[in-house]
Amino acid sequence: MKALIFNGALERRQESTSGVLSNYFAEQLNQFGVEHSVFNLADSGIPLFDTSLSRIPNNVKIMNNLFLEADVHFWLSPLYHGSVPGVMKNCLDWLEISAKNSPAYLTDKNIGLVCWADGVQALQGINAMDAIAKSLRAWTLPFSVPIVKRELFENTGSKEISSDYKRKLDLLINIATTRAAVFETVAGRS
């Protein structure tokens, strides 16, 4: 089983919220023995989606391969003005180059969703990612983690994820990896 951690934020610092969450997912997947990669949108160099290009940019090809090779994805996003960042949506729009693949897009991939917001509106970002994932023919997990950012860490100034959110993130990882393993077995891909 292969997992992809998709960091949809434009933050490069390891101590940023997206950096801390990406690292947490990577550590937990290591403990489960799950092969994984992290796709940091801020470092990807993905250009604006442009269907008129005669040649697909190399960074887009690399991104597509990572997304298509992974059995399970974890999409991490901040909430910006009621939705995911536009650059995250732009990146996902580039999956259009896989439309003629068999199977197309992210067919039958399992996707766990995490969104954080300063207030209590992170579920709006989850809903946006859910709609995108389903339009790409993926399965979103029946459990997601909307995060109230001020409650994410143990205390002010700390970068230690609170025990409450660790429990939720661990449950998401457990559901995702278990479902992917079951799906692989049922589909005969093990």
XYZ file of N, CA and C in Angstrom:
570
model
N 0.847 -1.177 0.000
C 0.000 0.000 0.000
C 0.892 1.240 0.000
N 0.491 2.230 -0.794
C 1.200 3.505 -0.857
C 0.244 4.609 -0.429
N 0.771 5.546 0.330
C -0.034 6.688 0.776
C 0.600 7.981 0.290
N -0.246 8.963 0.061
C 0.196 10.293 -0.326
C -0.342 11.297 0.678
N 0.538 12.122 1.201
C 0.144 13.235 2.059
C 0.197 14.469 1.174
N -0.957 15.044 0.882
C -1.051 16.217 0.010
C -1.207 17.449 0.885
N -0.119 18.196 1.030
C -0.118 19.434 1.804
C -0.554 20.557 0.875
N -1.820 20.933 0.958
C -2.390 21.932 0.066
C -2.212 23.371 0.505
N -1.360 23.611 1.495
C -1.106 24.972 1.972
C 0.136 25.536 1.285
N 0.228 26.836 1.284
C 1.417 27.480 0.712
C 2.400 27.886 1.806
N 2.603 26.996 2.753
C 3.543 27.228 3.851
C 4.740 26.311 3.659
N 5.932 26.857 3.848
C 7.141 26.053 3.673
C 7.803 25.695 4.994
N 7.426 26.356 6.071
C 8.082 26.133 7.360
C 7.599 24.829 7.999
N 8.538 24.033 8.507
C 8.188 22.781 9.168
C 7.331 23.021 10.416
N 7.494 24.194 11.049
C 6.730 24.490 12.264
C 5.372 25.126 11.972
N 5.033 25.298 10.688
C 3.710 25.801 10.328
C 2.684 24.715 10.615
N 1.423 25.086 10.651
C 0.365 24.105 10.898
C 0.427 22.980 9.880
N 0.556 23.324 8.614
C 0.602 22.277 7.581
C 1.853 21.420 7.711
N 2.970 22.027 8.093
C 4.206 21.272 8.291
C 4.098 20.294 9.455
N 3.530 20.760 10.566
C 3.357 19.902 11.738
C 2.412 18.740 11.410
N 1.302 19.042 10.731
C 0.346 17.987 10.376
C 0.953 16.995 9.382
N 1.648 17.492 8.370
C 2.298 16.601 7.393
C 3.288 15.675 8.090
N 4.088 16.241 8.983
C 5.067 15.435 9.717
C 4.383 14.396 10.598
N 3.280 14.773 11.230
C 2.546 13.839 12.079
C 2.032 12.662 11.246
N 1.434 12.963 10.109
C 0.942 11.890 9.240
C 2.090 10.989 8.801
N 3.219 11.574 8.422
C 4.368 10.781 7.977
C 4.859 9.868 9.104
N 4.956 10.402 10.317
C 5.402 9.592 11.462
C 4.440 8.440 11.734
N 3.151 8.719 11.709
C 2.161 7.677 11.984
C 2.170 6.613 10.898
N 2.280 7.026 9.639
C 2.333 6.052 8.544
C 3.588 5.194 8.645
N 4.698 5.794 9.074
C 5.918 5.011 9.315
C 5.658 3.929 10.349
N 4.955 4.291 11.428
C 4.658 3.317 12.479
C 3.770 2.187 11.969
N 2.883 2.494 11.028
C 2.017 1.471 10.429
C 2.753 0.677 9.342
N 3.964 1.101 9.007
C 4.722 0.441 7.953
C 4.190 0.733 6.563
N 3.550 1.881 6.399
C 2.959 2.257 5.116
C 3.938 3.139 4.340
N 4.249 2.715 3.134
C 5.091 3.519 2.247
C 4.326 4.803 1.913
N 4.997 5.945 1.974
C 4.300 7.205 1.731
C 5.238 8.258 1.145
N 4.611 9.260 0.568
C 5.339 10.438 0.102
C 4.521 11.660 0.486
N 5.214 12.791 0.574
C 4.561 14.058 0.885
C 4.664 14.947 -0.341
N 3.527 15.471 -0.765
C 3.504 16.419 -1.871
C 3.187 17.783 -1.283
N 4.224 18.635 -1.203
C 4.062 19.992 -0.685
C 3.761 20.928 -1.837
N 2.560 21.437 -1.868
C 2.141 22.311 -2.951
C 3.056 23.528 -3.087
N 3.520 24.065 -1.956
C 4.363 25.256 -1.978
C 5.683 25.027 -2.715
N 6.148 23.792 -2.753
C 7.422 23.478 -3.395
C 7.265 22.837 -4.778
N 6.041 22.689 -5.254
C 5.781 21.875 -6.442
C 6.014 22.570 -7.783
N 5.878 23.880 -7.823
C 6.027 24.584 -9.092
C 4.923 24.281 -10.089
N 3.737 23.947 -9.600
C 2.611 23.639 -10.488
C 2.094 24.959 -11.087
N 2.076 25.068 -12.415
C 1.600 26.306 -13.049
C 0.070 26.372 -13.054
N -0.457 27.500 -13.476
C -1.904 27.624 -13.633
C -2.389 26.612 -14.665
N -3.530 26.023 -14.380
C -4.108 25.016 -15.271
C -4.393 25.669 -16.617
N -3.875 25.062 -17.684
C -4.003 25.636 -19.021
C -4.150 24.508 -20.032
N -5.353 24.323 -20.528
C -5.618 23.239 -21.479
C -5.072 23.525 -22.873
N -4.625 24.753 -23.107
C -4.128 25.080 -24.448
C -2.645 24.756 -24.627
N -1.970 24.319 -23.569
C -0.549 23.999 -23.688
C -0.358 22.784 -24.594
N 0.650 22.844 -25.438
C 0.919 21.719 -26.333
C 1.771 20.656 -25.627
N 2.417 21.040 -24.530
C 3.269 20.102 -23.791
C 2.935 20.221 -22.307
N 2.730 19.095 -21.663
C 2.415 19.079 -20.232
C 3.696 19.389 -19.453
N 3.656 20.367 -18.534
C 4.848 20.688 -17.738
C 5.326 19.467 -16.935
N 6.626 19.313 -16.806
C 7.219 18.175 -16.112
C 6.734 18.077 -14.664
N 6.624 19.205 -13.970
C 6.155 19.191 -12.576
C 4.744 18.616 -12.474
N 3.944 18.870 -13.473
C 2.572 18.345 -13.498
C 2.604 16.833 -13.712
N 3.487 16.360 -14.582
C 3.615 14.915 -14.805
C 4.046 14.204 -13.520
N 5.007 14.795 -12.826
C 5.483 14.219 -11.561
C 4.346 14.176 -10.549
N 3.601 15.281 -10.434
C 2.474 15.344 -9.503
C 1.439 14.289 -9.850
N 1.078 14.176 -11.099
C 0.088 13.184 -11.525
C 0.532 11.769 -11.163
N 1.794 11.459 -11.409
C 2.292 10.121 -11.074
C 2.169 9.836 -9.581
N 2.542 10.804 -8.754
C 2.421 10.616 -7.300
C 0.970 10.359 -6.892
N 0.063 11.149 -7.433
C -1.351 11.023 -7.080
C -1.937 9.702 -7.571
N -1.539 9.271 -8.755
C -2.108 8.057 -9.332
C -1.506 6.787 -8.739
N -0.254 6.839 -8.292
C 0.397 5.663 -7.724
C -0.063 5.359 -6.302
N -0.524 6.357 -5.580
C -0.928 6.164 -4.183
C -2.304 5.514 -4.094
N -2.432 4.572 -3.168
C -3.721 3.913 -2.933
C -4.620 4.755 -2.034
N -3.993 5.455 -1.118
C -4.723 6.278 -0.160
C -4.071 7.658 -0.111
N -4.906 8.684 -0.026
C -4.437 10.070 0.056
C -4.916 10.674 1.367
N -4.141 11.620 1.856
C -4.573 12.481 2.956
C -4.418 13.911 2.457
N -5.534 14.583 2.277
C -5.510 15.963 1.796
C -5.610 16.896 2.992
N -4.604 17.766 3.150
C -4.525 18.707 4.258
C -4.650 20.117 3.704
N -5.579 20.903 4.260
C -5.804 22.235 3.716
C -6.243 23.224 4.787
N -5.755 24.457 4.686
C -6.342 25.519 5.498
C -7.646 25.978 4.841
N -8.469 26.638 5.591
C -9.679 27.237 5.036
C -9.351 28.692 4.701
N -9.520 29.064 3.438
C -9.306 30.434 2.984
C -10.631 30.961 2.451
N -11.210 31.918 3.127
C -12.428 32.580 2.660
C -13.521 31.589 2.239
N -13.734 30.588 3.073
C -14.839 29.669 2.864
C -14.546 28.443 2.025
N -13.289 28.240 1.607
C -12.976 27.072 0.788
C -11.490 26.739 0.900
N -11.053 25.786 0.089
C -9.629 25.449 0.036
C -8.906 26.527 -0.767
N -7.590 26.650 -0.598
C -6.850 27.633 -1.395
C -7.016 27.370 -2.893
N -7.095 28.423 -3.663
C -7.241 28.297 -5.107
C -6.106 27.511 -5.740
N -4.903 27.641 -5.191
C -3.769 26.910 -5.764
C -3.912 25.405 -5.555
N -4.589 25.017 -4.476
C -4.838 23.590 -4.250
C -5.813 23.063 -5.303
N -6.880 23.795 -5.535
C -7.860 23.421 -6.558
C -7.192 23.396 -7.929
N -6.353 24.386 -8.221
C -5.625 24.439 -9.489
C -4.774 23.184 -9.671
N -4.091 22.774 -8.627
C -3.260 21.582 -8.684
C -4.112 20.359 -9.014
N -5.231 20.223 -8.322
C -6.117 19.083 -8.563
C -6.739 19.133 -9.962
N -6.951 20.331 -10.484
C -7.475 20.451 -11.844
C -6.525 19.819 -12.864
N -5.224 19.828 -12.580
C -4.253 19.229 -13.497
C -4.405 17.710 -13.607
N -5.166 17.097 -12.714
C -5.430 15.664 -12.858
C -6.229 15.380 -14.125
N -6.693 16.431 -14.762
C -7.410 16.287 -16.038
C -6.556 15.556 -17.075
N -5.237 15.646 -16.955
C -4.391 14.962 -17.944
C -4.492 13.439 -17.827
N -5.108 12.962 -16.751
C -5.295 11.515 -16.590
C -6.682 11.059 -17.049
N -7.443 11.956 -17.664
C -8.830 11.658 -18.057
C -8.944 10.461 -18.994
N -7.941 10.247 -19.829
C -8.015 9.145 -20.793
C -7.333 7.877 -20.296
N -6.816 7.926 -19.073
C -6.239 6.721 -18.477
C -7.351 5.711 -18.196
N -6.944 4.483 -18.013
C -7.905 3.470 -17.602
C -7.377 2.807 -16.331
N -7.904 3.148 -15.178
C -9.043 4.022 -14.925
C -8.635 5.495 -14.946
N -9.608 6.339 -15.167
C -9.373 7.779 -15.251
C -9.304 8.419 -13.861
N -8.646 9.554 -13.813
C -8.584 10.399 -12.612
C -8.112 9.607 -11.392
N -8.802 9.761 -10.283
C -8.433 9.076 -9.038
C -9.413 7.947 -8.721
N -9.888 7.281 -9.728
C -10.879 6.229 -9.556
C -10.480 5.250 -8.452
N -11.386 5.096 -7.488
C -11.267 4.154 -6.372
C -10.142 4.447 -5.381
N -9.542 5.630 -5.438
C -8.572 6.007 -4.408
C -9.352 6.349 -3.137
N -8.763 6.066 -1.984
C -9.354 6.420 -0.696
C -8.736 7.727 -0.241
N -9.573 8.690 0.154
C -9.053 10.005 0.520
C -9.574 10.430 1.881
N -8.627 10.714 2.769
C -8.942 11.264 4.084
C -8.773 12.775 4.033
N -9.697 13.491 4.633
C -9.727 14.950 4.526
C -9.495 15.626 5.878
N -8.600 16.637 5.872
C -8.299 17.420 7.063
C -8.274 18.886 6.655
N -8.984 19.719 7.407
C -8.977 21.157 7.142
C -8.927 21.886 8.473
N -8.214 23.013 8.511
C -8.145 23.808 9.728
C -8.546 25.245 9.427
N -9.125 25.876 10.459
C -9.578 27.262 10.328
C -9.389 27.956 11.665
N -9.300 29.278 11.619
C -9.177 30.043 12.858
C -10.461 29.969 13.672
N -11.585 29.845 13.015
C -12.866 29.715 13.698
C -13.363 28.288 13.647
N -14.662 28.151 13.559
C -15.253 26.807 13.566
C -15.829 26.421 12.203
N -15.296 26.996 11.140
C -15.843 26.774 9.803
C -15.051 25.797 8.946
N -14.134 25.028 9.533
C -13.271 24.137 8.748
C -14.057 23.096 7.957
N -15.263 22.792 8.394
C -16.073 21.814 7.665
C -16.390 22.297 6.247
N -16.401 23.603 6.022
C -16.606 24.120 4.665
C -15.485 23.652 3.737
N -14.259 23.647 4.230
C -13.128 23.159 3.440
C -13.222 21.663 3.191
N -13.673 20.920 4.213
C -13.883 19.477 4.060
C -14.914 19.229 2.961
N -16.015 19.985 2.991
C -17.061 19.823 1.981
C -16.541 20.133 0.578
N -15.712 21.167 0.456
C -15.141 21.514 -0.851
C -14.238 20.392 -1.361
N -13.370 19.876 -0.481
C -12.480 18.788 -0.893
C -13.272 17.520 -1.221
N -14.330 17.267 -0.461
C -15.184 16.107 -0.709
C -15.780 16.174 -2.120
N -16.279 17.347 -2.497
C -16.871 17.514 -3.836
C -15.818 17.311 -4.925
N -14.628 17.840 -4.712
C -13.551 17.691 -5.696
C -13.158 16.224 -5.824
N -12.947 15.565 -4.684
C -12.524 14.161 -4.697
C -13.553 13.286 -5.408
N -14.823 13.497 -5.102
C -15.862 12.682 -5.731
C -15.961 12.951 -7.222
N -15.726 14.193 -7.641
C -15.760 14.475 -9.077
C -14.569 13.832 -9.788
N -13.514 13.512 -9.031
C -12.356 12.808 -9.581
C -12.479 11.290 -9.390
N -13.694 10.842 -9.020
C -14.048 9.424 -8.896
C -13.364 8.710 -7.737
N -12.969 9.468 -6.731
C -12.346 8.886 -5.540
C -13.402 8.643 -4.469
N -13.032 7.879 -3.474
C -13.882 7.618 -2.314
C -13.351 8.432 -1.151
N -14.161 9.316 -0.625
C -13.741 10.009 0.591
C -14.155 9.154 1.781
N -13.357 9.189 2.802
C -13.625 8.378 3.980
C -14.851 8.904 4.725
N -15.539 8.036 5.442
C -16.737 8.461 6.173
C -16.399 9.210 7.455
N -15.140 9.547 7.629
C -14.679 10.300 8.791
C -13.664 11.313 8.297
N -13.775 12.557 8.733
C -12.820 13.599 8.369
C -12.474 14.377 9.637
N -11.485 15.260 9.524
C -11.045 16.012 10.702
C -11.059 17.512 10.412
N -12.171 18.185 10.751
C -12.181 19.648 10.713
C -11.540 20.151 12.009
N -10.592 21.061 11.889
C -9.796 21.501 13.043
C -10.062 22.962 13.372
N -10.326 23.225 14.647
C -10.348 24.587 15.163
C -8.902 24.875 15.551
N -8.239 25.735 14.813
C -6.791 25.903 14.928
C -6.335 26.234 16.353
N -7.094 27.041 17.071
C -6.665 27.411 18.426
C -6.694 26.229 19.391
N -7.364 25.124 18.991
C -7.438 23.931 19.832
C -6.530 22.802 19.343
N -5.796 23.038 18.259
C -4.975 21.992 17.661
C -3.784 21.615 18.531
N -3.156 22.591 19.149
C -1.940 22.336 19.914
C -2.223 22.297 21.417
N -1.356 21.585 22.139
C -1.539 21.401 23.584
C -1.722 22.721 24.323
N -0.895 23.705 24.018
C -1.044 25.025 24.639
C -0.448 26.083 23.726
N -0.723 27.326 24.043
C -0.271 28.447 23.222
C 1.248 28.412 23.070
N 1.701 28.542 21.848
C 3.129 28.551 21.561
C 3.717 27.167 21.348
N 2.974 26.144 21.681
C 3.440 24.769 21.517
C 3.146 24.292 20.102
N 3.942 23.389 19.623
C 3.677 22.741 18.330
C 3.403 21.256 18.538
N 3.034 20.892 19.760
C 2.632 19.519 20.086
C 1.132 19.411 19.876
N 0.727 18.518 18.981
C -0.694 18.344 18.691
C -1.402 17.838 19.941
N -2.556 18.400 20.223
C -3.317 18.023 21.418
C -3.727 16.562 21.349
N -3.924 15.960 22.502
C -4.305 14.545 22.548
C -5.650 14.321 21.864
N -6.563 15.283 21.958
C -7.865 15.159 21.302
C -7.707 15.070 19.786
N -6.890 15.946 19.222
C -6.697 15.898 17.765
C -5.817 14.725 17.341
N -4.866 14.316 18.165
C -4.084 13.115 17.834
C -5.020 11.922 17.704
N -5.964 11.805 18.617
C -6.920 10.697 18.590
C -7.729 10.723 17.286
N -8.165 11.910 16.877
C -8.952 12.036 15.639
C -8.102 11.737 14.406
N -6.890 12.273 14.366
C -6.008 12.037 13.220
C -5.623 10.567 13.125
N -5.353 9.943 14.273
C -5.014 8.516 14.287
C -6.179 7.669 13.785
N -7.391 8.047 14.161
C -8.571 7.316 13.689
C -8.696 7.441 12.173
N -8.475 8.641 11.646
C -8.530 8.847 10.199
C -7.499 7.973 9.487
N -6.276 7.949 10.011
C -5.211 7.142 9.412
C -5.574 5.661 9.476
N -6.090 5.236 10.607
C -6.473 3.837 10.784
C -7.581 3.437 9.802
N -8.604 4.262 9.692
C -9.705 3.972 8.759
C -9.168 3.926 7.325
N -8.344 4.896 6.968
C -7.832 4.976 5.592
C -6.980 3.771 5.238
N -6.074 3.403 6.112
C -5.167 2.302 5.783
C -5.889 0.958 5.850
N -6.827 0.810 6.752
C -7.596 -0.433 6.847
C -8.507 -0.579 5.636
N -9.207 0.492 5.278
C -10.108 0.437 4.127
C -9.330 0.152 2.850
N -8.167 0.800 2.690
C -7.359 0.576 1.492
C -6.889 -0.871 1.422
N -6.497 -1.431 2.563
C -6.029 -2.816 2.587
C -7.176 -3.766 2.243
N -8.358 -3.515 2.776
C -9.526 -4.350 2.482
C -9.892 -4.229 1.012
N -9.878 -3.003 0.485
C -10.235 -2.786 -0.910
C -9.245 -3.502 -1.839
N -7.958 -3.434 -1.505
C -6.953 -4.116 -2.322
C -7.219 -5.628 -2.347
N -7.557 -6.193 -1.201
C -7.809 -7.618 -1.106
C -9.051 -8.012 -1.896
N -10.126 -7.251 -1.730
C -11.377 -7.535 -2.438
C -11.205 -7.384 -3.945
N -10.449 -6.374 -4.343
C -10.234 -6.118 -5.769
C -9.176 -7.042 -6.367
N -8.518 -7.832 -5.506
C -7.505 -8.751 -5.999
C -6.214 -8.092 -6.373
N -5.930 -6.940 -5.742
C -4.697 -6.232 -6.082
C -3.586 -6.469 -5.068
N -3.768 -7.353 -4.111
C -2.725 -7.543 -3.096
C -1.614 -8.451 -3.568
